[in-house]
């Protein structure tokens, strides 16, 4: 069995150093290299200050102590500590080990608010020999590599779906040879309709939150009712079947909280407007999320139409985040193609959506397996 030894983190690193600040004017949505801070990629730029593999540790704010593994060339900002192992430590292994050590509490030991390089360097950690580290990192890394591959496949599939939507319903390419009619939204193919969202979705419902001070209604038990928040929607991808918080059955009954069926399209409309996801199981949401109940042939169209909707056009004040409410969502202008076109679009898009959903389900299973194995491997509860 491998012998485990205790070291200071600084003695295991060929590099443990904060990144450098970068002017906001040099960060954009395009560029050759990602700009990485404490919470991952915050944009792109055409310069870099790191190339290789490293563990990235967030050092300030809400993401203080967050850890992720990175491989490639990037610009690391001052909000990230870059850690590279030496001959005693595998870098990916260090990333996994640090990710379960709850580093955020160490910020109190720094002279300045946040997590300092000096504090991290003094951190005491217990690790096996380098070959065992590499085996452990290989096991966990193979799971993360498959998760990342699925995410890239899904991003490509959704790009294809978006391109088809714009071709059919923005540029009207398949219908250019047919007759068009005038509408409130401009010229549309004959047989299509324009109205308000509530005219086409007869049951647009809104979520609800029980009184926050009454803790008995909230749960961390995954056997209770999934209760989706905007943050959950930001992490889920196209479909969602889980959440970071749950409601008890008693809460659902007492507060008459709506349970939405599978294939309901969810839309965030408060604070963070325009996040869209499809319910992959029966669930509930908070009051910042609207539910578009779809027919079998409108699912893909509804999801993509909401993803492409210009929500800025709905605001009546200088702040779109406070201007939009449930009444405005129900009355927003909406174009609905004919049933024949919706059926055709559904037949073309459903295989793409099913592929994305299958990949998300596999990501969920692999993530759960990784999260189960990670602490057990790091604490020698199981060996490899």
Short mmCIF file of C-alpha atoms in Angstrom, two decimals:
data_model
loop_
_atom_site.label_atom_id
_atom_site.label_comp_id
_atom_site.label_asym_id
_atom_site.label_seq_id
_atom_site.Cartn_x
_atom_site.Cartn_y
_atom_site.Cartn_z
CA UNK A 1 0.00 0.00 0.00
CA UNK A 2 1.24 3.49 -0.83
CA UNK A 3 2.72 5.51 2.02
CA UNK A 4 0.98 8.84 2.61
CA UNK A 5 3.00 11.82 3.82
CA UNK A 6 2.13 15.30 5.08
CA UNK A 7 3.50 18.43 3.38
CA UNK A 8 2.84 22.11 3.18
CA UNK A 9 1.14 22.92 -0.11
CA UNK A 10 3.91 25.38 -1.04
CA UNK A 11 6.46 22.53 -0.87
CA UNK A 12 4.48 20.59 -3.49
CA UNK A 13 4.26 23.37 -6.07
CA UNK A 14 6.52 24.53 -8.86
CA UNK A 15 4.13 27.49 -9.09
CA UNK A 16 1.67 28.96 -6.62
CA UNK A 17 0.95 32.52 -7.64
CA UNK A 18 -1.91 34.93 -8.25
CA UNK A 19 -2.72 36.05 -11.77
CA UNK A 20 -2.62 39.67 -12.91
CA UNK A 21 -5.31 42.28 -13.43
CA UNK A 22 -6.57 42.99 -16.92
CA UNK A 23 -8.40 46.14 -18.09
CA UNK A 24 -12.10 45.54 -18.78
CA UNK A 25 -11.58 47.08 -22.22
CA UNK A 26 -9.37 44.11 -23.16
CA UNK A 27 -12.00 41.50 -22.25
CA UNK A 28 -14.74 40.65 -24.76
CA UNK A 29 -16.95 37.80 -25.93
CA UNK A 30 -14.37 36.89 -28.56
CA UNK A 31 -10.62 36.43 -28.48
CA UNK A 32 -7.92 33.81 -28.75
CA UNK A 33 -7.61 33.00 -25.05
CA UNK A 34 -10.12 32.69 -22.18
CA UNK A 35 -9.84 35.13 -19.30
CA UNK A 36 -10.15 33.10 -16.09
CA UNK A 37 -11.00 34.46 -12.64
CA UNK A 38 -12.16 32.85 -9.43
CA UNK A 39 -15.41 31.60 -10.99
CA UNK A 40 -14.12 30.37 -14.32
CA UNK A 41 -14.18 32.06 -17.72
CA UNK A 42 -15.27 35.71 -17.63
CA UNK A 43 -14.53 36.51 -21.29
CA UNK A 44 -11.78 36.32 -23.89
CA UNK A 45 -8.69 38.28 -24.88
CA UNK A 46 -5.83 38.09 -27.36
CA UNK A 47 -3.04 37.90 -24.76
CA UNK A 48 -2.20 35.14 -22.26
CA UNK A 49 -0.08 34.77 -19.12
CA UNK A 50 -0.38 31.01 -18.56
CA UNK A 51 0.12 27.88 -20.65
CA UNK A 52 -0.13 24.32 -19.32
CA UNK A 53 -2.13 22.53 -16.64
CA UNK A 54 -3.01 24.01 -13.27
CA UNK A 55 -5.43 24.11 -10.37
CA UNK A 56 -7.22 27.48 -10.26
CA UNK A 57 -8.32 28.66 -6.79
CA UNK A 58 -10.71 31.58 -6.42
CA UNK A 59 -9.31 34.00 -3.88
CA UNK A 60 -11.98 36.70 -3.36
CA UNK A 61 -15.71 37.27 -2.99
CA UNK A 62 -18.45 34.66 -3.22
CA UNK A 63 -16.13 32.28 -5.10
CA UNK A 64 -13.31 32.40 -2.56
CA UNK A 65 -11.97 28.85 -2.22
CA UNK A 66 -13.56 27.51 -5.40
CA UNK A 67 -11.20 25.10 -7.17
CA UNK A 68 -11.15 23.91 -10.76
CA UNK A 69 -8.65 22.14 -13.02
CA UNK A 70 -7.54 23.92 -16.19
CA UNK A 71 -5.52 22.76 -19.18
CA UNK A 72 -4.46 25.06 -22.02
CA UNK A 73 -3.45 28.65 -22.57
CA UNK A 74 -5.28 31.48 -20.84
CA UNK A 75 -5.10 34.83 -19.09
CA UNK A 76 -5.36 34.31 -15.31
CA UNK A 77 -6.68 37.35 -13.41
CA UNK A 78 -5.72 38.59 -9.95
CA UNK A 79 -8.84 36.89 -8.55
CA UNK A 80 -7.33 33.46 -9.20
CA UNK A 81 -4.39 31.62 -7.62
CA UNK A 82 -2.62 29.37 -10.13
CA UNK A 83 -1.18 26.15 -8.66
CA UNK A 84 1.14 23.77 -10.55
CA UNK A 85 2.54 20.65 -8.87
CA UNK A 86 6.25 19.76 -8.76
CA UNK A 87 7.89 16.30 -8.87
CA UNK A 88 6.08 15.33 -5.65
CA UNK A 89 2.54 16.25 -6.71
CA UNK A 90 0.31 15.66 -9.72
CA UNK A 91 -1.43 18.95 -10.60
CA UNK A 92 -4.79 17.38 -11.37
CA UNK A 93 -4.65 15.40 -8.13
CA UNK A 94 -4.01 18.65 -6.23
CA UNK A 95 -7.04 20.21 -7.91
CA UNK A 96 -9.28 17.34 -6.79
CA UNK A 97 -7.84 17.32 -3.26
CA UNK A 98 -8.17 21.08 -2.79
CA UNK A 99 -11.74 21.00 -4.14
CA UNK A 100 -12.97 19.04 -1.09
CA UNK A 101 -11.01 21.01 1.54
CA UNK A 102 -13.40 23.98 1.91
CA UNK A 103 -10.64 26.55 1.44
CA UNK A 104 -12.92 29.56 1.80
CA UNK A 105 -12.59 29.52 5.59
CA UNK A 106 -8.84 30.18 5.24
CA UNK A 107 -9.56 33.74 4.06
CA UNK A 108 -9.93 34.78 7.70
CA UNK A 109 -6.26 33.94 8.17
CA UNK A 110 -5.16 36.47 5.54
CA UNK A 111 -4.10 40.01 6.43
CA UNK A 112 -6.33 41.30 3.61
CA UNK A 113 -9.86 40.08 2.79
CA UNK A 114 -9.66 37.06 0.53
CA UNK A 115 -7.45 34.02 0.18
CA UNK A 116 -3.74 34.84 -0.04
CA UNK A 117 -0.94 32.86 -1.67
CA UNK A 118 0.92 32.90 1.64
CA UNK A 119 -2.00 31.31 3.48
CA UNK A 120 -2.46 28.64 0.81
CA UNK A 121 1.27 27.87 0.80
CA UNK A 122 1.15 27.02 4.52
CA UNK A 123 -1.80 24.65 4.11
CA UNK A 124 -1.01 21.18 5.47
CA UNK A 125 -2.07 18.30 3.22
CA UNK A 126 -1.61 14.55 3.29
CA UNK A 127 -0.91 12.80 -0.02
CA UNK A 128 0.30 9.44 -1.38
CA UNK A 129 3.26 8.90 -3.73
CA UNK A 130 3.13 10.43 -7.20
CA UNK A 131 2.16 7.20 -8.99
CA UNK A 132 -0.85 6.70 -6.72
CA UNK A 133 -1.82 10.34 -7.20
CA UNK A 134 -1.77 9.84 -10.95
CA UNK A 135 -3.95 6.72 -10.73
CA UNK A 136 -6.50 8.56 -8.59
CA UNK A 137 -6.43 11.61 -10.86
CA UNK A 138 -6.80 9.32 -13.87
CA UNK A 139 -9.94 7.69 -12.48
CA UNK A 140 -11.58 11.00 -11.61
CA UNK A 141 -10.22 12.72 -14.71
CA UNK A 142 -11.72 10.12 -17.05
CA UNK A 143 -15.14 10.94 -15.61
CA UNK A 144 -14.59 14.69 -15.91
CA UNK A 145 -13.24 14.32 -19.46
CA UNK A 146 -16.40 12.47 -20.51
CA UNK A 147 -18.56 15.11 -18.78
CA UNK A 148 -16.72 17.87 -20.65
CA UNK A 149 -17.02 15.98 -23.96
CA UNK A 150 -20.78 15.68 -23.46
CA UNK A 151 -21.01 19.40 -22.73
CA UNK A 152 -19.12 20.24 -25.92
CA UNK A 153 -21.35 17.90 -27.94
CA UNK A 154 -24.43 19.56 -26.42
CA UNK A 155 -23.10 23.03 -27.20
CA UNK A 156 -22.64 21.97 -30.83
CA UNK A 157 -26.10 20.38 -31.01
CA UNK A 158 -27.75 23.46 -29.53
CA UNK A 159 -25.88 25.66 -32.01
CA UNK A 160 -27.36 23.54 -34.81
CA UNK A 161 -30.83 23.88 -33.29
CA UNK A 162 -30.46 27.66 -33.00
CA UNK A 163 -29.33 27.90 -36.62
CA UNK A 164 -32.35 25.91 -37.81
CA UNK A 165 -34.69 28.08 -35.74
CA UNK A 166 -33.30 31.30 -37.22
CA UNK A 167 -33.47 29.84 -40.72
CA UNK A 168 -37.12 28.85 -40.35
CA UNK A 169 -38.59 31.55 -38.11
CA UNK A 170 -36.37 34.62 -38.47
CA UNK A 171 -35.24 34.47 -42.10
CA UNK A 172 -38.22 32.33 -43.27
CA UNK A 173 -35.91 30.55 -45.73
CA UNK A 174 -38.09 27.44 -46.32
CA UNK A 175 -41.17 29.61 -46.94
CA UNK A 176 -39.87 32.36 -49.21
CA UNK A 177 -41.70 31.06 -52.26
CA UNK A 178 -45.08 31.09 -50.49
CA UNK A 179 -47.47 33.97 -49.79
CA UNK A 180 -46.81 36.37 -46.88
CA UNK A 181 -49.24 38.59 -44.97
CA UNK A 182 -48.82 41.70 -42.85
CA UNK A 183 -48.89 41.37 -39.04
CA UNK A 184 -48.02 43.37 -35.93
CA UNK A 185 -44.56 41.76 -36.08
CA UNK A 186 -44.05 42.42 -39.78
CA UNK A 187 -44.64 40.12 -42.74
CA UNK A 188 -45.19 36.47 -41.84
CA UNK A 189 -46.08 33.41 -43.91
CA UNK A 190 -49.77 33.04 -44.62
CA UNK A 191 -51.53 30.79 -42.11
CA UNK A 192 -49.32 31.81 -39.20
CA UNK A 193 -50.70 33.89 -36.32
CA UNK A 194 -49.57 36.74 -34.11
CA UNK A 195 -51.00 37.50 -30.67
CA UNK A 196 -50.00 37.49 -27.04
CA UNK A 197 -48.23 34.57 -25.39
CA UNK A 198 -51.28 33.80 -23.26
CA UNK A 199 -53.41 33.39 -26.40
CA UNK A 200 -51.22 30.50 -27.57
CA UNK A 201 -50.26 29.08 -24.17
CA UNK A 202 -53.56 28.93 -22.31
CA UNK A 203 -51.93 27.98 -19.02
CA UNK A 204 -48.85 30.13 -18.35
CA UNK A 205 -48.28 29.60 -14.64
CA UNK A 206 -45.87 31.20 -12.16
CA UNK A 207 -43.91 29.54 -9.36
CA UNK A 208 -44.10 30.38 -5.67
CA UNK A 209 -41.85 30.53 -2.59
CA UNK A 210 -43.10 29.57 0.88
CA UNK A 211 -42.23 32.02 3.71
CA UNK A 212 -38.47 31.90 4.01
CA UNK A 213 -38.51 32.30 7.79
CA UNK A 214 -40.53 29.09 8.11
CA UNK A 215 -37.71 26.62 7.55
CA UNK A 216 -39.91 23.52 7.84
CA UNK A 217 -41.10 23.96 4.25
CA UNK A 218 -37.61 23.68 2.72
CA UNK A 219 -35.49 20.57 2.34
CA UNK A 220 -32.15 19.21 1.11
CA UNK A 221 -33.68 15.76 0.63
CA UNK A 222 -33.68 14.81 -3.05
CA UNK A 223 -36.73 12.60 -2.43
CA UNK A 224 -38.80 15.74 -1.84
CA UNK A 225 -40.15 17.98 -4.63
CA UNK A 226 -37.58 19.56 -6.94
CA UNK A 227 -37.83 23.34 -6.53
CA UNK A 228 -36.02 25.22 -9.29
CA UNK A 229 -34.38 28.63 -8.85
CA UNK A 230 -32.80 30.96 -11.40
CA UNK A 231 -29.38 29.78 -10.22
CA UNK A 232 -30.37 26.16 -10.94
CA UNK A 233 -31.42 27.20 -14.45
CA UNK A 234 -28.03 28.82 -14.97
CA UNK A 235 -26.30 25.49 -14.39
CA UNK A 236 -28.58 22.95 -16.04
CA UNK A 237 -28.31 23.27 -19.81
CA UNK A 238 -31.33 22.56 -22.03
CA UNK A 239 -33.26 20.37 -19.57
CA UNK A 240 -33.56 20.31 -15.80
CA UNK A 241 -34.61 17.57 -13.39
CA UNK A 242 -32.80 18.54 -10.19
CA UNK A 243 -32.20 21.53 -7.94
CA UNK A 244 -30.08 22.74 -5.05
CA UNK A 245 -33.11 22.97 -2.75
CA UNK A 246 -36.37 21.05 -2.39
CA UNK A 247 -39.86 21.64 -0.97
CA UNK A 248 -41.69 19.24 1.30
CA UNK A 249 -45.01 17.78 0.11
CA UNK A 250 -46.64 19.69 2.98
CA UNK A 251 -45.34 22.99 1.57
CA UNK A 252 -46.74 22.21 -1.88
CA UNK A 253 -50.17 21.50 -0.40
CA UNK A 254 -50.32 24.35 2.14
CA UNK A 255 -49.24 27.10 -0.28
CA UNK A 256 -50.95 25.68 -3.37
CA UNK A 257 -47.68 25.60 -5.29
CA UNK A 258 -47.98 24.65 -8.94
CA UNK A 259 -46.39 21.35 -10.00
CA UNK A 260 -45.46 21.57 -13.67
CA UNK A 261 -45.45 18.47 -15.89
CA UNK A 262 -42.63 17.08 -18.00
CA UNK A 263 -41.88 19.14 -21.14
CA UNK A 264 -42.98 22.42 -19.58
CA UNK A 265 -40.67 25.22 -20.76
CA UNK A 266 -39.38 27.36 -17.89
CA UNK A 267 -38.46 31.04 -18.29
CA UNK A 268 -36.77 33.25 -15.70
CA UNK A 269 -38.27 36.76 -15.80
CA UNK A 270 -37.01 38.55 -12.67
CA UNK A 271 -33.53 39.92 -11.99
CA UNK A 272 -31.87 37.51 -14.43
CA UNK A 273 -34.20 37.55 -17.42
CA UNK A 274 -34.22 35.06 -20.26
CA UNK A 275 -32.85 31.82 -18.85
CA UNK A 276 -34.75 28.96 -20.45
CA UNK A 277 -34.94 25.24 -19.66
CA UNK A 278 -37.26 22.28 -20.19
CA UNK A 279 -38.65 20.37 -17.21
CA UNK A 280 -37.42 16.79 -17.49
CA UNK A 281 -39.60 15.63 -14.58
CA UNK A 282 -42.51 16.98 -12.56
CA UNK A 283 -41.21 19.90 -10.47
CA UNK A 284 -41.95 23.28 -8.90
CA UNK A 285 -40.18 26.63 -9.22
CA UNK A 286 -39.89 29.89 -7.33
CA UNK A 287 -41.87 33.02 -8.22
CA UNK A 288 -39.19 34.35 -10.58
CA UNK A 289 -39.92 31.63 -13.15
CA UNK A 290 -42.83 31.31 -15.59
CA UNK A 291 -44.06 27.98 -16.96
CA UNK A 292 -45.08 27.59 -20.61
CA UNK A 293 -47.16 24.41 -20.90
CA UNK A 294 -46.52 23.02 -24.39
CA UNK A 295 -48.23 20.66 -26.79
CA UNK A 296 -46.22 17.79 -28.27
CA UNK A 297 -45.42 19.78 -31.44
CA UNK A 298 -44.58 23.12 -29.80
CA UNK A 299 -41.85 22.08 -27.33
CA UNK A 300 -38.81 22.74 -29.49
CA UNK A 301 -40.28 25.88 -31.04
CA UNK A 302 -41.22 27.34 -27.65
CA UNK A 303 -37.81 26.68 -26.12
CA UNK A 304 -35.91 28.21 -29.05
CA UNK A 305 -38.31 31.13 -29.46
CA UNK A 306 -37.82 32.08 -25.81
CA UNK A 307 -34.04 31.66 -26.13
CA UNK A 308 -34.10 34.11 -29.05
CA UNK A 309 -36.68 36.54 -27.65
CA UNK A 310 -35.72 40.21 -27.33
CA UNK A 311 -36.77 40.69 -23.71
CA UNK A 312 -35.28 44.19 -23.68
CA UNK A 313 -38.26 45.25 -25.79
CA UNK A 314 -40.61 44.51 -22.88
CA UNK A 315 -39.07 46.91 -20.37
CA UNK A 316 -40.89 50.13 -19.56
CA UNK A 317 -38.19 51.50 -17.26
CA UNK A 318 -34.45 52.01 -17.42
CA UNK A 319 -33.94 48.69 -15.64
CA UNK A 320 -35.21 45.64 -17.51
CA UNK A 321 -34.53 43.54 -14.38
CA UNK A 322 -37.31 45.33 -12.47
CA UNK A 323 -39.59 46.21 -15.37
CA UNK A 324 -40.76 42.74 -16.40
CA UNK A 325 -43.45 40.99 -14.37
CA UNK A 326 -45.77 38.03 -14.89
CA UNK A 327 -48.46 40.17 -16.51
CA UNK A 328 -45.99 41.42 -19.11
CA UNK A 329 -44.75 37.88 -19.77
CA UNK A 330 -48.29 36.66 -20.45
CA UNK A 331 -49.03 39.60 -22.77
CA UNK A 332 -45.75 39.68 -24.69
CA UNK A 333 -46.11 39.62 -28.50
CA UNK A 334 -45.78 36.14 -29.92
CA UNK A 335 -45.69 34.54 -33.36
CA UNK A 336 -47.10 31.04 -33.77
CA UNK A 337 -46.52 29.09 -37.00
CA UNK A 338 -49.16 26.81 -38.49
CA UNK A 339 -49.60 23.31 -37.05
CA UNK A 340 -48.18 21.78 -40.22
CA UNK A 341 -44.96 23.80 -39.87
CA UNK A 342 -44.76 23.08 -36.14
CA UNK A 343 -45.08 19.35 -36.84
CA UNK A 344 -42.31 19.51 -39.44
CA UNK A 345 -40.03 21.48 -37.09
CA UNK A 346 -40.75 19.07 -34.23
CA UNK A 347 -39.84 16.07 -36.43
CA UNK A 348 -36.53 17.68 -37.43
CA UNK A 349 -35.57 19.00 -33.97
CA UNK A 350 -36.77 16.27 -31.60
CA UNK A 351 -33.79 13.94 -32.36
CA UNK A 352 -31.41 16.83 -31.58
CA UNK A 353 -33.22 17.66 -28.33
CA UNK A 354 -33.33 13.98 -27.34
CA UNK A 355 -29.59 13.71 -27.92
CA UNK A 356 -28.94 16.74 -25.73
CA UNK A 357 -31.19 15.37 -22.98
CA UNK A 358 -29.48 11.97 -23.06
CA UNK A 359 -26.11 13.66 -22.71
CA UNK A 360 -27.37 15.75 -19.78
CA UNK A 361 -28.66 12.62 -18.06
CA UNK A 362 -25.28 10.96 -18.53
CA UNK A 363 -23.54 14.08 -17.17
CA UNK A 364 -25.76 13.87 -14.09
CA UNK A 365 -24.89 10.19 -13.52
CA UNK A 366 -21.16 10.71 -14.09
CA UNK A 367 -21.09 13.77 -11.84
CA UNK A 368 -22.77 11.82 -9.03
CA UNK A 369 -20.27 8.97 -9.44
CA UNK A 370 -17.32 11.38 -9.40
CA UNK A 371 -18.65 13.20 -6.33
CA UNK A 372 -19.06 9.86 -4.53
CA UNK A 373 -15.59 8.59 -5.43
CA UNK A 374 -13.71 11.85 -4.85
CA UNK A 375 -13.77 12.05 -1.03
CA UNK A 376 -13.41 8.28 -0.66
CA UNK A 377 -10.26 8.19 -2.79
CA UNK A 378 -8.80 11.26 -1.10
CA UNK A 379 -9.31 9.89 2.42
CA UNK A 380 -8.17 6.29 1.67
CA UNK A 381 -11.65 4.91 2.33
CA UNK A 382 -11.16 3.11 -0.97
CA UNK A 383 -7.85 2.45 -2.73
CA UNK A 384 -6.91 2.17 -6.38
#
